[in-house]
PDB file of C-alpha atoms in Angstrom:
ATOM      1  CA  UNK A  23      92.894  98.816  85.126  1.00 60.00           C
ATOM      2  CA  UNK A  24      89.902 101.100  85.793  1.00 65.00           C
ATOM      3  CA  UNK A  25      91.608 102.561  88.864  1.00 68.00           C
ATOM      4  CA  UNK A  26      94.761 103.252  86.840  1.00 70.00           C
ATOM      5  CA  UNK A  27      92.751 104.990  84.102  1.00 74.00           C
ATOM      6  CA  UNK A  28      90.989 107.175  86.667  1.00 74.00           C
ATOM      7  CA  UNK A  29      94.353 107.962  88.264  1.00 75.00           C
ATOM      8  CA  UNK A  30      95.884 108.814  84.882  1.00 77.00           C
ATOM      9  CA  UNK A  31      92.948 111.102  84.050  1.00 78.00           C
ATOM     10  CA  UNK A  32      93.174 112.811  87.432  1.00 76.00           C
ATOM     11  CA  UNK A  33      96.948 113.246  87.196  1.00 77.00           C
ATOM     12  CA  UNK A  34      96.547 114.778  83.725  1.00 81.00           C
ATOM     13  CA  UNK A  35      94.038 117.241  85.164  1.00 82.00           C
ATOM     14  CA  UNK A  36      96.517 118.060  87.944  1.00 79.00           C
ATOM     15  CA  UNK A  37      99.187 118.599  85.298  1.00 82.00           C
ATOM     16  CA  UNK A  38      96.984 121.161  83.546  1.00 88.00           C
ATOM     17  CA  UNK A  39      96.513 123.008  86.853  1.00 85.00           C
ATOM     18  CA  UNK A  40     100.261 122.898  87.483  1.00 82.00           C
ATOM     19  CA  UNK A  41     100.755 124.385  84.003  1.00 88.00           C
ATOM     20  CA  UNK A  42      98.298 127.153  84.915  1.00 90.00           C
ATOM     21  CA  UNK A  43     100.409 127.913  87.990  1.00 86.00           C
ATOM     22  CA  UNK A  44     103.558 128.067  85.857  1.00 86.00           C
ATOM     23  CA  UNK A  45     101.893 130.445  83.392  1.00 91.00           C
ATOM     24  CA  UNK A  46     100.553 132.664  86.188  1.00 89.00           C
ATOM     25  CA  UNK A  47     104.029 132.847  87.714  1.00 86.00           C
ATOM     26  CA  UNK A  48     105.812 133.513  84.411  1.00 86.00           C
ATOM     27  CA  UNK A  49     103.317 136.222  83.419  1.00 89.00           C
ATOM     28  CA  UNK A  50     103.611 137.793  86.901  1.00 85.00           C
ATOM     29  CA  UNK A  51      99.961 137.289  87.841  1.00 86.00           C
ATOM     30  CA  UNK A  52     101.662 136.467  91.121  1.00 79.00           C
ATOM     31  CA  UNK A  53     105.361 136.291  91.925  1.00 77.00           C
ATOM     32  CA  UNK A  54     107.144 133.178  93.241  1.00 71.00           C
ATOM     33  CA  UNK A  55     107.819 134.999  96.508  1.00 72.00           C
ATOM     34  CA  UNK A  56     104.075 135.454  96.977  1.00 75.00           C
ATOM     35  CA  UNK A  57     103.314 131.736  96.909  1.00 73.00           C
ATOM     36  CA  UNK A  58     103.927 131.663 100.674  1.00 76.00           C
ATOM     37  CA  UNK A  59     100.602 133.481 101.061  1.00 82.00           C
ATOM     38  CA  UNK A  60      98.870 130.751  99.061  1.00 81.00           C
ATOM     39  CA  UNK A  61     100.720 128.074 101.041  1.00 78.00           C
ATOM     40  CA  UNK A  62      99.573 129.551 104.347  1.00 82.00           C
ATOM     41  CA  UNK A  63      96.013 129.747 103.048  1.00 86.00           C
ATOM     42  CA  UNK A  64      96.198 126.091 102.063  1.00 82.00           C
ATOM     43  CA  UNK A  65      97.834 124.940 105.298  1.00 79.00           C
ATOM     44  CA  UNK A  66      95.765 126.899 107.795  1.00 86.00           C
ATOM     45  CA  UNK A  67      92.358 127.061 106.116  1.00 90.00           C
ATOM     46  CA  UNK A  68      91.743 124.895 103.055  1.00 88.00           C
ATOM     47  CA  UNK A  69      93.240 121.546 104.141  1.00 83.00           C
ATOM     48  CA  UNK A  70      91.713 121.714 107.658  1.00 88.00           C
ATOM     49  CA  UNK A  71      88.330 122.533 106.091  1.00 90.00           C
ATOM     50  CA  UNK A  72      88.667 119.568 103.746  1.00 84.00           C
ATOM     51  CA  UNK A  73      89.590 117.241 106.617  1.00 85.00           C
ATOM     52  CA  UNK A  74      86.676 118.399 108.767  1.00 90.00           C
ATOM     53  CA  UNK A  75      84.332 118.047 105.793  1.00 88.00           C
ATOM     54  CA  UNK A  76      85.345 114.384 105.413  1.00 83.00           C
ATOM     55  CA  UNK A  77      84.172 113.732 108.996  1.00 86.00           C
ATOM     56  CA  UNK A  78      80.814 115.473 108.587  1.00 87.00           C
ATOM     57  CA  UNK A  79      79.091 112.287 107.551  1.00 82.00           C
ATOM     58  CA  UNK A  80      76.728 109.856 109.205  1.00 83.00           C
ATOM     59  CA  UNK A  81      78.450 107.541 111.695  1.00 83.00           C
ATOM     60  CA  UNK A  82      78.899 104.037 110.326  1.00 85.00           C
ATOM     61  CA  UNK A  83      80.472 101.245 112.432  1.00 88.00           C
ATOM     62  CA  UNK A  84      82.139  99.658 109.387  1.00 89.00           C
ATOM     63  CA  UNK A  85      83.608 102.990 108.267  1.00 88.00           C
ATOM     64  CA  UNK A  86      84.810 103.663 111.829  1.00 90.00           C
ATOM     65  CA  UNK A  87      86.557 100.279 111.915  1.00 93.00           C
ATOM     66  CA  UNK A  88      88.195 101.109 108.575  1.00 93.00           C
ATOM     67  CA  UNK A  89      89.263 104.483 109.993  1.00 92.00           C
ATOM     68  CA  UNK A  90      90.974 102.775 112.929  1.00 93.00           C
ATOM     69  CA  UNK A  91      92.601 100.339 110.498  1.00 95.00           C
ATOM     70  CA  UNK A  92      93.820 103.296 108.433  1.00 95.00           C
ATOM     71  CA  UNK A  93      95.768 104.609 111.437  1.00 94.00           C
ATOM     72  CA  UNK A  94      97.509 101.232 111.811  1.00 96.00           C
ATOM     73  CA  UNK A  95      98.229 100.846 108.098  1.00 96.00           C
ATOM     74  CA  UNK A  96      99.563 104.410 107.963  1.00 96.00           C
ATOM     75  CA  UNK A  97     101.945 103.881 110.866  1.00 96.00           C
ATOM     76  CA  UNK A  98     103.260 100.681 109.286  1.00 97.00           C
ATOM     77  CA  UNK A  99     103.740 102.293 105.851  1.00 96.00           C
ATOM     78  CA  UNK A 100     105.520 105.350 107.216  1.00 96.00           C
ATOM     79  CA  UNK A 101     107.804 103.262 109.423  1.00 96.00           C
ATOM     80  CA  UNK A 102     108.769 101.082 106.441  1.00 96.00           C
ATOM     81  CA  UNK A 103     109.659 104.249 104.516  1.00 95.00           C
ATOM     82  CA  UNK A 104     111.686 105.669 107.386  1.00 95.00           C
ATOM     83  CA  UNK A 105     113.630 102.453 107.964  1.00 95.00           C
ATOM     84  CA  UNK A 106     114.374 101.997 104.263  1.00 94.00           C
ATOM     85  CA  UNK A 107     115.594 105.588 103.878  1.00 93.00           C
ATOM     86  CA  UNK A 108     117.842 105.246 106.960  1.00 92.00           C
ATOM     87  CA  UNK A 109     119.401 102.028 105.666  1.00 92.00           C
ATOM     88  CA  UNK A 110     119.768 103.209 102.058  1.00 91.00           C
ATOM     89  CA  UNK A 111     121.551 106.434 103.048  1.00 87.00           C
ATOM     90  CA  UNK A 112     123.868 105.153 105.770  1.00 86.00           C
ATOM     91  CA  UNK A 113     126.940 105.559 103.520  1.00 83.00           C
ATOM     92  CA  UNK A 114     126.048 109.052 102.307  1.00 82.00           C
ATOM     93  CA  UNK A 115     128.404 111.818 103.564  1.00 79.00           C
ATOM     94  CA  UNK A 116     127.121 113.249 106.835  1.00 77.00           C
ATOM     95  CA  UNK A 117     126.577 116.778 105.474  1.00 75.00           C
ATOM     96  CA  UNK A 118     124.056 115.473 102.905  1.00 79.00           C
ATOM     97  CA  UNK A 119     122.564 112.590 104.844  1.00 87.00           C
ATOM     98  CA  UNK A 120     119.912 114.398 106.890  1.00 89.00           C
ATOM     99  CA  UNK A 121     118.107 116.247 104.114  1.00 89.00           C
ATOM    100  CA  UNK A 122     118.352 113.261 101.771  1.00 91.00           C
ATOM    101  CA  UNK A 123     116.764 111.026 104.413  1.00 92.00           C
ATOM    102  CA  UNK A 124     114.028 113.544 105.118  1.00 93.00           C
ATOM    103  CA  UNK A 125     113.184 114.031 101.423  1.00 92.00           C
ATOM    104  CA  UNK A 126     113.052 110.262 100.903  1.00 94.00           C
ATOM    105  CA  UNK A 127     110.975 109.505 103.999  1.00 94.00           C
ATOM    106  CA  UNK A 128     108.097 111.972 103.809  1.00 93.00           C
ATOM    107  CA  UNK A 129     105.620 112.223 100.939  1.00 92.00           C
ATOM    108  CA  UNK A 130     103.558 115.175  99.725  1.00 87.00           C
ATOM    109  CA  UNK A 131     100.313 113.489 100.750  1.00 85.00           C
ATOM    110  CA  UNK A 132      98.252 116.647 101.253  1.00 77.00           C
ATOM    111  CA  UNK A 133      99.217 118.451  98.030  1.00 75.00           C
ATOM    112  CA  UNK A 134      99.377 115.576  95.519  1.00 79.00           C
ATOM    113  CA  UNK A 135      97.696 112.764  97.444  1.00 83.00           C
ATOM    114  CA  UNK A 136      94.449 114.323  98.645  1.00 82.00           C
ATOM    115  CA  UNK A 137      93.224 115.422  95.196  1.00 81.00           C
ATOM    116  CA  UNK A 138      93.959 111.957  93.851  1.00 83.00           C
ATOM    117  CA  UNK A 139      92.254 110.154  96.742  1.00 88.00           C
ATOM    118  CA  UNK A 140      89.157 112.360  96.455  1.00 83.00           C
ATOM    119  CA  UNK A 141      88.918 111.574  92.728  1.00 81.00           C
ATOM    120  CA  UNK A 142      89.480 107.839  93.184  1.00 83.00           C
ATOM    121  CA  UNK A 143      87.583 107.076  96.401  1.00 86.00           C
ATOM    122  CA  UNK A 144      85.328 110.061  97.165  1.00 84.00           C
ATOM    123  CA  UNK A 145      84.547 111.520 100.590  1.00 80.00           C
ATOM    124  CA  UNK A 146      84.925 108.195 102.393  1.00 85.00           C
ATOM    125  CA  UNK A 147      88.433 107.899 100.998  1.00 90.00           C
ATOM    126  CA  UNK A 148      89.224 111.320 102.409  1.00 87.00           C
ATOM    127  CA  UNK A 149      88.133 110.109 105.839  1.00 87.00           C
ATOM    128  CA  UNK A 150      90.763 107.364 105.744  1.00 92.00           C
ATOM    129  CA  UNK A 151      93.328 109.708 104.186  1.00 90.00           C
ATOM    130  CA  UNK A 152      92.990 111.983 107.216  1.00 87.00           C
ATOM    131  CA  UNK A 153      94.285 109.123 109.383  1.00 88.00           C
ATOM    132  CA  UNK A 154      97.424 108.906 107.229  1.00 92.00           C
ATOM    133  CA  UNK A 155      98.036 112.652 107.466  1.00 86.00           C
ATOM    134  CA  UNK A 156      97.633 112.553 111.260  1.00 86.00           C
ATOM    135  CA  UNK A 157     100.268 109.833 111.686  1.00 90.00           C
ATOM    136  CA  UNK A 158     102.392 111.526 109.024  1.00 89.00           C
ATOM    137  CA  UNK A 159     102.440 114.852 110.872  1.00 84.00           C
ATOM    138  CA  UNK A 160     103.202 113.208 114.203  1.00 85.00           C
ATOM    139  CA  UNK A 161     106.254 111.496 112.692  1.00 89.00           C
ATOM    140  CA  UNK A 162     107.294 114.522 110.625  1.00 86.00           C
ATOM    141  CA  UNK A 163     107.382 116.841 113.635  1.00 82.00           C
ATOM    142  CA  UNK A 164     109.159 114.313 115.871  1.00 83.00           C
ATOM    143  CA  UNK A 165     111.443 111.981 113.897  1.00 86.00           C
ATOM    144  CA  UNK A 166     111.632 114.195 110.801  1.00 87.00           C
ATOM    145  CA  UNK A 167     112.225 117.431 112.681  1.00 82.00           C
ATOM    146  CA  UNK A 168     114.937 115.830 114.790  1.00 83.00           C
ATOM    147  CA  UNK A 169     116.500 114.399 111.634  1.00 86.00           C
ATOM    148  CA  UNK A 170     117.010 117.769 109.907  1.00 84.00           C
ATOM    149  CA  UNK A 171     117.527 119.992 112.949  1.00 77.00           C
ATOM    150  CA  UNK A 172     120.043 117.731 114.682  1.00 75.00           C
ATOM    151  CA  UNK A 173     118.141 118.260 117.912  1.00 66.00           C
ATOM    152  CA  UNK A 174     114.822 117.212 119.318  1.00 61.00           C
ATOM    153  CA  UNK A 175     113.734 119.575 122.083  1.00 64.00           C
ATOM    154  CA  UNK A 176     110.571 118.076 123.572  1.00 68.00           C
ATOM    155  CA  UNK A 177     109.052 121.527 124.097  1.00 73.00           C
ATOM    156  CA  UNK A 178     109.491 122.546 120.439  1.00 70.00           C
ATOM    157  CA  UNK A 179     108.189 119.227 119.142  1.00 69.00           C
ATOM    158  CA  UNK A 180     105.153 119.280 121.435  1.00 75.00           C
ATOM    159  CA  UNK A 181     104.332 122.845 120.359  1.00 74.00           C
ATOM    160  CA  UNK A 182     104.638 121.903 116.669  1.00 72.00           C
ATOM    161  CA  UNK A 183     102.279 118.950 117.107  1.00 73.00           C
ATOM    162  CA  UNK A 184      99.550 120.707 119.094  1.00 77.00           C
ATOM    163  CA  UNK A 185      99.543 123.664 116.700  1.00 80.00           C
ATOM    164  CA  UNK A 186      99.564 121.582 113.504  1.00 80.00           C
ATOM    165  CA  UNK A 187      96.388 122.597 111.604  1.00 84.00           C
ATOM    166  CA  UNK A 188      95.831 119.120 110.141  1.00 80.00           C
ATOM    167  CA  UNK A 189      96.009 117.398 113.519  1.00 83.00           C
ATOM    168  CA  UNK A 190      93.670 119.959 115.082  1.00 88.00           C
ATOM    169  CA  UNK A 191      91.259 119.469 112.176  1.00 88.00           C
ATOM    170  CA  UNK A 192      91.296 115.685 112.673  1.00 85.00           C
ATOM    171  CA  UNK A 193      90.563 116.102 116.386  1.00 89.00           C
ATOM    172  CA  UNK A 194      87.700 118.458 115.608  1.00 92.00           C
ATOM    173  CA  UNK A 195      86.390 116.083 112.934  1.00 88.00           C
ATOM    174  CA  UNK A 196      86.568 113.095 115.279  1.00 88.00           C
ATOM    175  CA  UNK A 197      84.526 114.976 117.886  1.00 91.00           C
ATOM    176  CA  UNK A 198      81.856 115.686 115.298  1.00 90.00           C
ATOM    177  CA  UNK A 199      81.942 112.152 113.889  1.00 88.00           C
ATOM    178  CA  UNK A 200      82.054 110.152 117.137  1.00 87.00           C
ATOM    179  CA  UNK A 201      79.725 112.552 118.932  1.00 88.00           C
ATOM    180  CA  UNK A 202      77.303 112.301 116.008  1.00 86.00           C
ATOM    181  CA  UNK A 203      76.935 116.065 116.121  1.00 88.00           C
ATOM    182  CA  UNK A 204      74.474 117.330 113.485  1.00 88.00           C
ATOM    183  CA  UNK A 205      76.066 120.132 111.490  1.00 88.00           C
ATOM    184  CA  UNK A 206      73.606 122.606 109.950  1.00 91.00           C
ATOM    185  CA  UNK A 207      73.777 122.881 106.162  1.00 90.00           C
ATOM    186  CA  UNK A 208      74.419 126.606 106.585  1.00 91.00           C
ATOM    187  CA  UNK A 209      77.769 125.745 108.211  1.00 91.00           C
ATOM    188  CA  UNK A 210      78.556 122.513 106.376  1.00 91.00           C
ATOM    189  CA  UNK A 211      78.273 123.976 102.878  1.00 93.00           C
ATOM    190  CA  UNK A 212      80.870 126.780 103.328  1.00 94.00           C
ATOM    191  CA  UNK A 213      83.312 124.329 104.955  1.00 93.00           C
ATOM    192  CA  UNK A 214      82.859 121.908 102.060  1.00 90.00           C
ATOM    193  CA  UNK A 215      83.284 124.683  99.486  1.00 93.00           C
ATOM    194  CA  UNK A 216      86.491 125.955 101.095  1.00 92.00           C
ATOM    195  CA  UNK A 217      87.831 122.385 101.320  1.00 87.00           C
ATOM    196  CA  UNK A 218      87.187 121.856  97.605  1.00 86.00           C
ATOM    197  CA  UNK A 219      89.768 124.599  96.903  1.00 87.00           C
ATOM    198  CA  UNK A 220      92.543 122.181  97.906  1.00 80.00           C
ATOM    199  CA  UNK A 221      93.188 120.693  94.479  1.00 78.00           C
ATOM    200  CA  UNK A 222      93.506 123.859  92.365  1.00 85.00           C
ATOM    201  CA  UNK A 223      95.342 125.790  95.066  1.00 83.00           C
ATOM    202  CA  UNK A 224      97.834 122.965  95.669  1.00 77.00           C
ATOM    203  CA  UNK A 225      98.568 122.677  91.966  1.00 78.00           C
ATOM    204  CA  UNK A 226      98.982 126.447  91.493  1.00 83.00           C
ATOM    205  CA  UNK A 227     101.557 126.440  94.297  1.00 80.00           C
ATOM    206  CA  UNK A 228     103.312 123.448  92.727  1.00 76.00           C
ATOM    207  CA  UNK A 229     103.384 125.255  89.380  1.00 81.00           C
ATOM    208  CA  UNK A 230     104.848 128.358  91.007  1.00 81.00           C
ATOM    209  CA  UNK A 231     107.559 126.230  92.638  1.00 78.00           C
ATOM    210  CA  UNK A 232     108.508 124.712  89.286  1.00 78.00           C
ATOM    211  CA  UNK A 233     108.421 128.100  87.520  1.00 82.00           C
ATOM    212  CA  UNK A 234     110.811 129.576  90.077  1.00 79.00           C
ATOM    213  CA  UNK A 235     113.323 126.722  89.744  1.00 76.00           C
ATOM    214  CA  UNK A 236     116.326 126.408  87.463  1.00 79.00           C
ATOM    215  CA  UNK A 237     115.566 122.873  86.284  1.00 77.00           C
ATOM    216  CA  UNK A 238     118.873 122.375  84.433  1.00 80.00           C
ATOM    217  CA  UNK A 239     120.893 123.455  87.447  1.00 77.00           C
ATOM    218  CA  UNK A 240     118.917 121.224  89.791  1.00 76.00           C
ATOM    219  CA  UNK A 241     119.600 118.192  87.581  1.00 81.00           C
ATOM    220  CA  UNK A 242     123.368 118.519  88.107  1.00 78.00           C
ATOM    221  CA  UNK A 243     123.201 117.113  91.638  1.00 78.00           C
ATOM    222  CA  UNK A 244     123.805 113.327  91.375  1.00 80.00           C
ATOM    223  CA  UNK A 245     122.212 112.688  94.777  1.00 85.00           C
ATOM    224  CA  UNK A 246     118.920 113.909  93.346  1.00 88.00           C
ATOM    225  CA  UNK A 247     118.391 110.634  91.500  1.00 90.00           C
ATOM    226  CA  UNK A 248     118.969 108.651  94.680  1.00 90.00           C
ATOM    227  CA  UNK A 249     116.165 110.623  96.355  1.00 91.00           C
ATOM    228  CA  UNK A 250     113.853 110.095  93.376  1.00 92.00           C
ATOM    229  CA  UNK A 251     114.576 106.371  93.321  1.00 93.00           C
ATOM    230  CA  UNK A 252     113.884 105.977  97.023  1.00 94.00           C
ATOM    231  CA  UNK A 253     110.794 108.188  97.234  1.00 94.00           C
ATOM    232  CA  UNK A 254     109.013 107.145  94.051  1.00 94.00           C
ATOM    233  CA  UNK A 255     110.137 103.558  93.445  1.00 94.00           C
ATOM    234  CA  UNK A 256     111.871 101.655  96.257  1.00 95.00           C
ATOM    235  CA  UNK A 257     109.848 102.856  99.250  1.00 95.00           C
ATOM    236  CA  UNK A 258     106.440 102.356  97.539  1.00 95.00           C
ATOM    237  CA  UNK A 259     107.578  98.932  96.252  1.00 95.00           C
ATOM    238  CA  UNK A 260     108.875  97.833  99.666  1.00 95.00           C
ATOM    239  CA  UNK A 261     105.723  99.036 101.429  1.00 96.00           C
ATOM    240  CA  UNK A 262     103.535  97.211  98.908  1.00 95.00           C
ATOM    241  CA  UNK A 263     105.610  94.052  99.427  1.00 95.00           C
ATOM    242  CA  UNK A 264     105.127  94.254 103.212  1.00 96.00           C
ATOM    243  CA  UNK A 265     101.373  94.795 102.850  1.00 95.00           C
ATOM    244  CA  UNK A 266     101.111  91.900 100.387  1.00 94.00           C
ATOM    245  CA  UNK A 267     103.065  89.527 102.632  1.00 94.00           C
ATOM    246  CA  UNK A 268     100.805  90.440 105.558  1.00 94.00           C
ATOM    247  CA  UNK A 269      97.710  89.787 103.441  1.00 91.00           C
ATOM    248  CA  UNK A 270      96.342  93.334 103.501  1.00 92.00           C
ATOM    249  CA  UNK A 271      93.879  93.977 100.696  1.00 90.00           C
ATOM    250  CA  UNK A 272      91.069  96.378  99.852  1.00 89.00           C
ATOM    251  CA  UNK A 273      90.381 100.073  99.713  1.00 91.00           C
ATOM    252  CA  UNK A 274      91.994 101.276 102.950  1.00 94.00           C
ATOM    253  CA  UNK A 275      95.451  99.726 102.322  1.00 94.00           C
ATOM    254  CA  UNK A 276      95.335 101.077  98.753  1.00 93.00           C
ATOM    255  CA  UNK A 277      94.620 104.609  99.971  1.00 94.00           C
ATOM    256  CA  UNK A 278      97.532 104.451 102.414  1.00 95.00           C
ATOM    257  CA  UNK A 279      99.887 103.057  99.762  1.00 95.00           C
ATOM    258  CA  UNK A 280      98.956 105.750  97.229  1.00 93.00           C
ATOM    259  CA  UNK A 281      99.588 108.495  99.789  1.00 94.00           C
ATOM    260  CA  UNK A 282     102.943 106.933 100.672  1.00 95.00           C
ATOM    261  CA  UNK A 283     103.899 106.860  96.966  1.00 94.00           C
ATOM    262  CA  UNK A 284     103.484 110.627  96.490  1.00 92.00           C
ATOM    263  CA  UNK A 285     106.461 112.935  95.748  1.00 90.00           C
ATOM    264  CA  UNK A 286     108.689 114.638  98.341  1.00 91.00           C
ATOM    265  CA  UNK A 287     106.921 116.886 100.822  1.00 87.00           C
ATOM    266  CA  UNK A 288     107.316 120.589 100.004  1.00 81.00           C
ATOM    267  CA  UNK A 289     108.523 121.499 103.494  1.00 81.00           C
ATOM    268  CA  UNK A 290     111.803 119.756 102.568  1.00 85.00           C
ATOM    269  CA  UNK A 291     113.030 122.966 100.944  1.00 79.00           C
ATOM    270  CA  UNK A 292     112.024 125.119 103.913  1.00 74.00           C
ATOM    271  CA  UNK A 293     113.824 122.820 106.359  1.00 80.00           C
ATOM    272  CA  UNK A 294     116.939 122.804 104.151  1.00 83.00           C
ATOM    273  CA  UNK A 295     117.055 126.604 104.290  1.00 74.00           C
ATOM    274  CA  UNK A 296     116.274 126.810 107.992  1.00 74.00           C
ATOM    275  CA  UNK A 297     118.843 124.235 109.112  1.00 80.00           C
ATOM    276  CA  UNK A 298     121.558 124.989 106.507  1.00 82.00           C
ATOM    277  CA  UNK A 299     121.388 121.836 104.408  1.00 84.00           C
ATOM    278  CA  UNK A 300     121.824 121.510 100.627  1.00 82.00           C
ATOM    279  CA  UNK A 301     119.072 123.812  99.324  1.00 79.00           C
ATOM    280  CA  UNK A 302     119.551 122.808  95.697  1.00 79.00           C
ATOM    281  CA  UNK A 303     119.193 119.117  96.537  1.00 84.00           C
ATOM    282  CA  UNK A 304     116.044 119.823  98.536  1.00 85.00           C
ATOM    283  CA  UNK A 305     114.483 121.990  95.826  1.00 81.00           C
ATOM    284  CA  UNK A 306     115.413 119.494  93.122  1.00 86.00           C
ATOM    285  CA  UNK A 307     113.908 116.625  95.105  1.00 88.00           C
ATOM    286  CA  UNK A 308     110.587 118.461  95.499  1.00 86.00           C
ATOM    287  CA  UNK A 309     110.377 119.701  91.899  1.00 85.00           C
ATOM    288  CA  UNK A 310     111.516 116.587  90.038  1.00 88.00           C
ATOM    289  CA  UNK A 311     109.707 114.104  92.266  1.00 89.00           C
ATOM    290  CA  UNK A 312     106.519 116.095  91.613  1.00 85.00           C
ATOM    291  CA  UNK A 313     107.103 116.062  87.861  1.00 85.00           C
ATOM    292  CA  UNK A 314     108.038 112.369  87.894  1.00 89.00           C
ATOM    293  CA  UNK A 315     104.961 111.427  89.934  1.00 87.00           C
ATOM    294  CA  UNK A 316     102.802 112.442  86.974  1.00 83.00           C
ATOM    295  CA  UNK A 317     104.070 109.198  85.410  1.00 87.00           C
ATOM    296  CA  UNK A 318     104.679 107.011  88.474  1.00 90.00           C
ATOM    297  CA  UNK A 319     101.363 107.478  90.293  1.00 87.00           C
ATOM    298  CA  UNK A 320      99.087 106.092  87.532  1.00 85.00           C
ATOM    299  CA  UNK A 321     101.473 103.152  87.052  1.00 87.00           C
ATOM    300  CA  UNK A 322     101.482 102.514  90.792  1.00 89.00           C
ATOM    301  CA  UNK A 323      97.662 102.678  90.886  1.00 84.00           C
ATOM    302  CA  UNK A 324      97.581 100.010  88.170  1.00 84.00           C
ATOM    303  CA  UNK A 325      99.967  97.799  90.172  1.00 88.00           C
ATOM    304  CA  UNK A 326      97.901  98.271  93.342  1.00 87.00           C
ATOM    305  CA  UNK A 327      94.608  97.440  91.655  1.00 82.00           C
ATOM    306  CA  UNK A 328      96.179  94.306  90.165  1.00 83.00           C
ATOM    307  CA  UNK A 329      97.825  93.040  93.359  1.00 85.00           C
ATOM    308  CA  UNK A 330      95.531  94.205  96.153  1.00 79.00           C
ATOM    309  CA  UNK A 331      92.167  94.769  94.493  1.00 65.00           C
ATOM    310  CA  UNK A 332      89.788  97.552  95.593  1.00 50.00           C
TER     311      UNK A 332
END
């Protein structure tokens, strides 16, 4: 129950920040078209700084074992989500199938998940969350990219992976952590401060996305509710069932499950535009799954704390 209350409090705080982003967008403090600048800042600077900051801690054998476990748990959770989305959408018309599968399979772990994990589990939780994001990005730029593009050129995929800021940040963090490299406070403090910008910046971008959307129009697509059901209910429930059957309990599985239960990843809309899929479905999936997660995430945290225990 305590975990659910903390999650509810944190989600409410995120909601207030989202509202601030909506107000800023509506009052033209910044325009919706300018959110790409904020997104690039988040992707290329803030999130990598936050990931590196999570590794700038004293090496602990138990924490390192948990980190390795987090990679395994993350791979299992993401594969369960992918398989379920493939099976659940096999009868969807071909022209809608790819973007619907992508939106259902990949969660917005960095935007919505990281702030929640930091609030619930602190810096150690962020260390394990970085493992999820590493596996997530590897699958997104291989399976996910091939899913929406209809092609999977090895050269393009390899380039996307080796230039992914999050993956590079994890590699850098691992070198510091495993090499037990002492980082001077003069360097550590600015990295930590920049990383702490993740929560407000993510929520401002989310608010701008919502402000720029025609919510009534987006609701008219019936496939939207199938995406919401898969991403926010069926995939988290199925993943939890698999973890429970396998006897996984404790903090690390809970972190992975919370990240997997987050709303649709924001790049869904960009991929829909780039590869000529249903843009309204993609935008609706991102916007309404984000709004719905304000309710579903605290409930899911309560279920996790009851079934798995922290």
